[in-house]
mmCIF file of C-alpha atoms in Angstrom:
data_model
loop_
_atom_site.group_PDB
_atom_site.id
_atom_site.type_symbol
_atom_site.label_atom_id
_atom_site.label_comp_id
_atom_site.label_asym_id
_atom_site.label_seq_id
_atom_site.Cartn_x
_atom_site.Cartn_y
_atom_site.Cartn_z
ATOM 1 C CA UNK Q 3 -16.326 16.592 0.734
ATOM 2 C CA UNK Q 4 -13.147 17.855 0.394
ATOM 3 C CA UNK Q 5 -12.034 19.734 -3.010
ATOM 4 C CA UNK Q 6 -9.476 21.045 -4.648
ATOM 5 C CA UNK Q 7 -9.031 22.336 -8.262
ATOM 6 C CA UNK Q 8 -6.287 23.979 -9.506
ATOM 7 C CA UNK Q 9 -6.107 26.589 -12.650
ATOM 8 C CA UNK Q 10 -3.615 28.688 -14.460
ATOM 9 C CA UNK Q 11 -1.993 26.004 -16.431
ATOM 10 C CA UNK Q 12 -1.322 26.710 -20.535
ATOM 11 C CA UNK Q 13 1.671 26.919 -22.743
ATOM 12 C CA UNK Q 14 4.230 29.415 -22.450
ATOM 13 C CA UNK Q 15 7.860 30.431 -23.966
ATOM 14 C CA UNK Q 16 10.656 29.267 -22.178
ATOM 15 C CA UNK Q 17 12.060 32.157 -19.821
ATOM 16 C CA UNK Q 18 8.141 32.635 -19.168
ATOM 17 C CA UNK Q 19 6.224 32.909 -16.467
ATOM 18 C CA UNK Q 20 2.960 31.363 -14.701
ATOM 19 C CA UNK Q 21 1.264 32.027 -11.878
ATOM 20 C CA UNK Q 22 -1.279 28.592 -10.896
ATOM 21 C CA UNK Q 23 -4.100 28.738 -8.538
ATOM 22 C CA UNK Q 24 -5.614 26.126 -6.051
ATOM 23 C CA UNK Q 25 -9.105 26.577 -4.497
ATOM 24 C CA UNK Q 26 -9.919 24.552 -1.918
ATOM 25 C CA UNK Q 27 -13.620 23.846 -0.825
ATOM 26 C CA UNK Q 28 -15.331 21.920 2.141
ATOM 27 C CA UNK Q 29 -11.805 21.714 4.213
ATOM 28 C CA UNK Q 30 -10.826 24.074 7.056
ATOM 29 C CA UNK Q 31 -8.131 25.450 4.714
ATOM 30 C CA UNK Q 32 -6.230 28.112 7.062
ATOM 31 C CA UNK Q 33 -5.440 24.758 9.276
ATOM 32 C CA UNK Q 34 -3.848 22.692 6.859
ATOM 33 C CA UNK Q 35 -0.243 22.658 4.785
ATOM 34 C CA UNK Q 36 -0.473 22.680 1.384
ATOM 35 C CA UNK Q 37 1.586 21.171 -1.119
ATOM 36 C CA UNK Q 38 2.706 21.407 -4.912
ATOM 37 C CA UNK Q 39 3.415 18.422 -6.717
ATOM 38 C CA UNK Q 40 3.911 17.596 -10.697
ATOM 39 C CA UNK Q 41 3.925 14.651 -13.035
ATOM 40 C CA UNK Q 42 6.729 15.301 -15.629
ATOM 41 C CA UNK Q 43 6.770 13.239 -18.647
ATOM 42 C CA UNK Q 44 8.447 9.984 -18.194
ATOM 43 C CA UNK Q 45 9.785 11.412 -14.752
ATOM 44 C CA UNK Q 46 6.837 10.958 -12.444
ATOM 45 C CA UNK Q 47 5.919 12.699 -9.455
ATOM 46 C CA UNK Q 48 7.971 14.894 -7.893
ATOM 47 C CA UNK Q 49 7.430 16.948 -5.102
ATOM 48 C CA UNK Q 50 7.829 21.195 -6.074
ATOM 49 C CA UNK Q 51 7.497 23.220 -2.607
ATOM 50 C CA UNK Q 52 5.536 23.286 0.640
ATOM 51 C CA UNK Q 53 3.960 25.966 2.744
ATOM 52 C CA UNK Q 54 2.441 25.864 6.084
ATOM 53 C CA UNK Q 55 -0.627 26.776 7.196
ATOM 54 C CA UNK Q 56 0.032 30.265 8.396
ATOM 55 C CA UNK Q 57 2.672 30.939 5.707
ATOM 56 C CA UNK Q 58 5.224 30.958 8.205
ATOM 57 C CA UNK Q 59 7.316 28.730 6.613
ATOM 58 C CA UNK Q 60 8.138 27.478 2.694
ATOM 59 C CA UNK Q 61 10.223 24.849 1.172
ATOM 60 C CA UNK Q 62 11.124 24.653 -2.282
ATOM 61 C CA UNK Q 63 12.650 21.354 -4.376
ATOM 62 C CA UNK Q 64 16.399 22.361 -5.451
ATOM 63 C CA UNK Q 65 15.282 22.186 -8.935
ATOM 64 C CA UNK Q 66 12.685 25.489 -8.404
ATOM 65 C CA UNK Q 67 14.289 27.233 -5.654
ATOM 66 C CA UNK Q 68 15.372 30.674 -6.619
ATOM 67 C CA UNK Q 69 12.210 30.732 -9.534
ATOM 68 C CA UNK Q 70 9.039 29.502 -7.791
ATOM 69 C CA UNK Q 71 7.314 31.117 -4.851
ATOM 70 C CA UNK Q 72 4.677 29.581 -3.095
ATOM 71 C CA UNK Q 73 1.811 31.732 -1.093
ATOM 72 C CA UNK Q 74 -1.925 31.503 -0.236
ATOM 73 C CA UNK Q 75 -4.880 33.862 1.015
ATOM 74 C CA UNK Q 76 -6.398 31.877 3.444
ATOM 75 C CA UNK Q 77 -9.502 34.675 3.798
ATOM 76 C CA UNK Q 78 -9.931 33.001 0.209
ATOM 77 C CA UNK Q 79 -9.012 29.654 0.796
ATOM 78 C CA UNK Q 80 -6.309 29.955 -2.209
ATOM 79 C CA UNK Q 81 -2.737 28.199 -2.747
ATOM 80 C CA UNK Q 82 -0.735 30.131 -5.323
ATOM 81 C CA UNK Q 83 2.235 28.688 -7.415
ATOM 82 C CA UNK Q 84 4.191 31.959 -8.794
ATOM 83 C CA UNK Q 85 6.571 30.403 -11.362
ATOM 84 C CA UNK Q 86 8.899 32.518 -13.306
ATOM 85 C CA UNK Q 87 12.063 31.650 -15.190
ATOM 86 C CA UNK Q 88 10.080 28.812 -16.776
ATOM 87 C CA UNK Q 89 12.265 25.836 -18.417
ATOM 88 C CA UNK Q 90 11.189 22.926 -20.907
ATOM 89 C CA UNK Q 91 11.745 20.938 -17.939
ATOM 90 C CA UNK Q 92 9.200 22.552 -15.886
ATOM 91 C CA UNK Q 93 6.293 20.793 -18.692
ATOM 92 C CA UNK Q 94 4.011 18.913 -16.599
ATOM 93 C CA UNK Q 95 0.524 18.270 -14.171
ATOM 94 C CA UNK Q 96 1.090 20.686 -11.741
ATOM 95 C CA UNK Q 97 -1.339 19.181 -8.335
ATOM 96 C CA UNK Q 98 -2.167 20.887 -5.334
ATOM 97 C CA UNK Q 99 -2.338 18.522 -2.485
ATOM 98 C CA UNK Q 100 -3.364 19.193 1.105
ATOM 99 C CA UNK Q 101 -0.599 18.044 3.914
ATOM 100 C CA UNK Q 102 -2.553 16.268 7.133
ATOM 101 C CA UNK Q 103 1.143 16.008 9.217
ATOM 102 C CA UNK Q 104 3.785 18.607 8.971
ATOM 103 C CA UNK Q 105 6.558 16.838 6.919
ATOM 104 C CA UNK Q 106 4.759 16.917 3.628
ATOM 105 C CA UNK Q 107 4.207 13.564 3.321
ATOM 106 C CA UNK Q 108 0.888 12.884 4.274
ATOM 107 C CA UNK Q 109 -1.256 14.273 1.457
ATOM 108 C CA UNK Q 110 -4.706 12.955 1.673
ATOM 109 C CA UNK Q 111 -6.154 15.119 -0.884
ATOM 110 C CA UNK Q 112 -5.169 16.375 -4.326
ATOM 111 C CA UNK Q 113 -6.620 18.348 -6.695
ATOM 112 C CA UNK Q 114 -7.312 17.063 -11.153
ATOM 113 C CA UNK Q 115 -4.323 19.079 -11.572
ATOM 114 C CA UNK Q 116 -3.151 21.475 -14.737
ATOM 115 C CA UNK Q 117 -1.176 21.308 -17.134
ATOM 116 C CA UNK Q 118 1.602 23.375 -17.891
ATOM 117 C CA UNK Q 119 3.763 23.057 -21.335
ATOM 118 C CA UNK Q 120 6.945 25.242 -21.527
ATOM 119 C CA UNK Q 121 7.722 25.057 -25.092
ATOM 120 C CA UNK Q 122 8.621 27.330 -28.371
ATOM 121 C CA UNK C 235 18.434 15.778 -3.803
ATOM 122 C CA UNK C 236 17.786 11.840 -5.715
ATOM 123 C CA UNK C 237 14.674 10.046 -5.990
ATOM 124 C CA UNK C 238 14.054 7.471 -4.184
ATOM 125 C CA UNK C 239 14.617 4.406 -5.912
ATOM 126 C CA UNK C 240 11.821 2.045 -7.187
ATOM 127 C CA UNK C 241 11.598 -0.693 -9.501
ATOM 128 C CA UNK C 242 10.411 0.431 -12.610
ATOM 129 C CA UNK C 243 7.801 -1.914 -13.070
ATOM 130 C CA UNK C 244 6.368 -5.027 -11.106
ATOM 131 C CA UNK C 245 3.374 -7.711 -12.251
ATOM 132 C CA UNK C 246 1.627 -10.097 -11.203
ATOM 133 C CA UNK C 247 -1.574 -12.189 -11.837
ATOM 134 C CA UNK C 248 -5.315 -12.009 -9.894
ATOM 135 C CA UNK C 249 -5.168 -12.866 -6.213
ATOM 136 C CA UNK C 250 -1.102 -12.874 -6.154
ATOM 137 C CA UNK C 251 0.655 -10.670 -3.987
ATOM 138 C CA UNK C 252 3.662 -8.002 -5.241
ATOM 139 C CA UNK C 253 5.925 -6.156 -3.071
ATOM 140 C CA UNK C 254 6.971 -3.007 -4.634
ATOM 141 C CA UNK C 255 10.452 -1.975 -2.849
ATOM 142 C CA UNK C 256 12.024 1.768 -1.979
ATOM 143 C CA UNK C 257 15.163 2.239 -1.310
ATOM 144 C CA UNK C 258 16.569 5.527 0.204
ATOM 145 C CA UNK C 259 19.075 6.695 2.087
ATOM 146 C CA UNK C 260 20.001 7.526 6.103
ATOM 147 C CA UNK C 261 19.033 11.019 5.154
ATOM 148 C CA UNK C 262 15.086 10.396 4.596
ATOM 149 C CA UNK C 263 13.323 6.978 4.965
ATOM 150 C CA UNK C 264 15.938 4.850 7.394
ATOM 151 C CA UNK C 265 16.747 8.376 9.694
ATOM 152 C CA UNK C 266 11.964 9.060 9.396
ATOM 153 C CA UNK C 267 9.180 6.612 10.130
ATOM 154 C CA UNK C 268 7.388 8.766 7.566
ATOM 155 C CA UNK C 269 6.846 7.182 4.696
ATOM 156 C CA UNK C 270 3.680 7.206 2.379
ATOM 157 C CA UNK C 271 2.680 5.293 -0.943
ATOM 158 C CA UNK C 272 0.031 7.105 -3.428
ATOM 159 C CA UNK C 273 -1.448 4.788 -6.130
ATOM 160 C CA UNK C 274 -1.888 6.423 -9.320
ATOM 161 C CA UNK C 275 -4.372 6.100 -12.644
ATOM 162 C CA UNK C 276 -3.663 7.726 -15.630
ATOM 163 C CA UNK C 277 -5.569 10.589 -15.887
ATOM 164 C CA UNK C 278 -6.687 10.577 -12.022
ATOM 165 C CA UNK C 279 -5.563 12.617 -8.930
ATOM 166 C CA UNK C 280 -3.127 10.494 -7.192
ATOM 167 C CA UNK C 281 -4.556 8.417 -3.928
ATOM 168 C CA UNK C 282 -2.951 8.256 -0.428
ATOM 169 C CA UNK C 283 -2.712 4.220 0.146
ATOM 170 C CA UNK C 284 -0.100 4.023 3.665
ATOM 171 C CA UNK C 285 1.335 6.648 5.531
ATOM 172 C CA UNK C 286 4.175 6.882 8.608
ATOM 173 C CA UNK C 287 4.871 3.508 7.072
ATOM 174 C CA UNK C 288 2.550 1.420 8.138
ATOM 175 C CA UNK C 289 -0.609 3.243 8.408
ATOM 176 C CA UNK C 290 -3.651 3.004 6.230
ATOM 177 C CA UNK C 291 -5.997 5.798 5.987
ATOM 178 C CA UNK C 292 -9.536 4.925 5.960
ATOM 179 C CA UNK C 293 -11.028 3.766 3.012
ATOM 180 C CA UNK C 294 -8.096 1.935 1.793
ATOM 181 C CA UNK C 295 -8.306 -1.830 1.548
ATOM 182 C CA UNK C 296 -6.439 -3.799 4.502
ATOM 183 C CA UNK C 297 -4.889 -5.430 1.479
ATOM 184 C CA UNK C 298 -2.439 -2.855 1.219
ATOM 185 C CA UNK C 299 0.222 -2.727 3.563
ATOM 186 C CA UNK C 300 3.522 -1.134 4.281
ATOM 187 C CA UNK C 301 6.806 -1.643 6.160
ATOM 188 C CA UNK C 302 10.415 -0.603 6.435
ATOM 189 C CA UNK C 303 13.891 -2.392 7.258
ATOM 190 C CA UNK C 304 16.754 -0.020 6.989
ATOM 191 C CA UNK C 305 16.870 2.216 4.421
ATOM 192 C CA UNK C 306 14.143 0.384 2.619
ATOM 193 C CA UNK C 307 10.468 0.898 2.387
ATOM 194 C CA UNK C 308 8.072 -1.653 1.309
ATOM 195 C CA UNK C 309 4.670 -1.467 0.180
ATOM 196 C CA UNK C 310 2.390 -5.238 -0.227
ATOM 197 C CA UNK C 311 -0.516 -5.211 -1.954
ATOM 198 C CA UNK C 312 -2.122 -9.228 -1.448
ATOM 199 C CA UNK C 313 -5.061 -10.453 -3.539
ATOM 200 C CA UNK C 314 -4.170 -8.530 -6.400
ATOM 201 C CA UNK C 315 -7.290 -7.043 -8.297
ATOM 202 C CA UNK C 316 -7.641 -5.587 -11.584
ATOM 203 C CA UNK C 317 -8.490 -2.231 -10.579
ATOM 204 C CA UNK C 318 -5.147 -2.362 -8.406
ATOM 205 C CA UNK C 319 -2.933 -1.277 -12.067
ATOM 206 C CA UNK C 320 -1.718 2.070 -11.607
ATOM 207 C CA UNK C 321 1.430 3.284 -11.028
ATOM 208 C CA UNK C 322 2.656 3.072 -7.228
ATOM 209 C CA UNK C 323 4.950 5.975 -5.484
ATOM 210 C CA UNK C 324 6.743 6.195 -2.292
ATOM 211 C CA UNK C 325 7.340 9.208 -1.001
ATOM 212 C CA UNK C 326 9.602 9.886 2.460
ATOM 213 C CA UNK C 327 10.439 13.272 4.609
ATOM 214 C CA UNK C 328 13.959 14.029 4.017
ATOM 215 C CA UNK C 329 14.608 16.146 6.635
ATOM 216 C CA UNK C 330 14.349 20.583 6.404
ATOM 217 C CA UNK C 331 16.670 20.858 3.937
ATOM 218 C CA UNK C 332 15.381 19.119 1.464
ATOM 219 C CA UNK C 333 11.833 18.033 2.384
ATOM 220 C CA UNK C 334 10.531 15.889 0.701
ATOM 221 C CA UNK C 335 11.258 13.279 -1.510
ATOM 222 C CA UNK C 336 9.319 10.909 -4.173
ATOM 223 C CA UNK C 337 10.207 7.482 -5.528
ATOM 224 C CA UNK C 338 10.505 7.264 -9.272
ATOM 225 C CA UNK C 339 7.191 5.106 -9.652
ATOM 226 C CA UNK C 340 6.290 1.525 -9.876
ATOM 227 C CA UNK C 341 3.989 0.450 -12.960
ATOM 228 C CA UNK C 342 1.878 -2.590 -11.803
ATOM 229 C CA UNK C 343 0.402 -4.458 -14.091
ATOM 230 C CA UNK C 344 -1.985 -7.508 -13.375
ATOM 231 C CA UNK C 345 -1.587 -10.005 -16.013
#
């Protein structure tokens, strides 16, 4: 079976930063695209940034461009979610989601997710 | 960089069908045949139901089913079930500038 479990999540000051972690287990990870998506409160799912499977290419949502960064150690099968700058806004489930096609729509797998709270 | 546009919620009672609509632009779902719908429970990892459209993965129930017209995606769930409340999302390729975009989320209830 195919898993994924992100970690990292927790509360932190606005102007903070978090760096979130997804490990991904029985899937050939250095093949596939991986995603971040999070569930804001009352705003739903909305897609955060993309990275392919070599790294060669990332794509960030307008609203975290400039303060996210997206990476991952495939000789560890890890996605990483670098995420500085941190705004209220920003509160939320933070998935990792594996990417079967190449336009980051077709996620067949997603991690529990973790929360993140960016709060005073 | 909108949302797609979804109704915010839709019902419907056992063994009915619902058609949850989502409307985009010329940019992402009319201009891409690659459109997918995730269902989502509370407290779950969301669940891949169609993809490019039309496509089910396996697993899924062939009572799901999706199409487009336009700029508008459709996703038809027949024989409504219980279990089939969640909250429904379309989500389209926008093109690589801006990627990827989601719908704002249907909640389906079943009366």
């Amino acid at each position: 079976d195919v898993k994924l479990a992100e970690s990292g999540g927790g509360l932190v000051k606005p102007g903070g930063s978090l760096r979130l972690s997804c490990e991904a287990s029985g899937v050939t990870f250095s093949s596939s695209s991986m995603t971040w998506v999070r569930l804001a409160p009352g705003r739903g799912l909305e897609w955060v940034s993309y990275i392919t499977s070599g790294s060669h290419y990332t794509y960030y949502a307008d609203s975290v461009r400039g303060r996210f960064t997206i990476s991952r150690d495939n000789t560890k099968n890890l996605l990483y979610l670098q995420m500085n700058s941190l705004k209220a806004e920003d509160t939320g489930i933070y998935y990792c989601a594996r990417d079967l096609g190449q336009y980051g729509h077709l996620l067949d797998c997603w991690g529990q997710g973790t929360l993140v709270t960016v709060s005073t | 960089q909108s949302a797609l546009t979804q109704p915010a919620s839709v019902s419907g009672s056992p063994g009915q069908s619902i058609t949850i609509s989502c409307t985009g632009t010329s940019t992402d779902v009319e201009n891409y045949n690659l459109v997918s719908w995730y269902q989502h429970h509370p407290g779950k990892a969301p669940k891949l139901m169609i993809y490019d459209v039309t496509k089910r993965p396996s697993g899924v129930s062939n009572r799901f089913s999706g199409s487009k017209s336009g700029n508008t995606a459709s996703l038809t769930i027949s024989g409504l079930q219980t279990e089939d409340e969640a909250d429904y999302y379309c989500c389209s390729f926008a093109g690589s500038s801006t990627f990827v975009l989601f719908g704002g989320g249907t909640k389906l209830t079943v009366l």
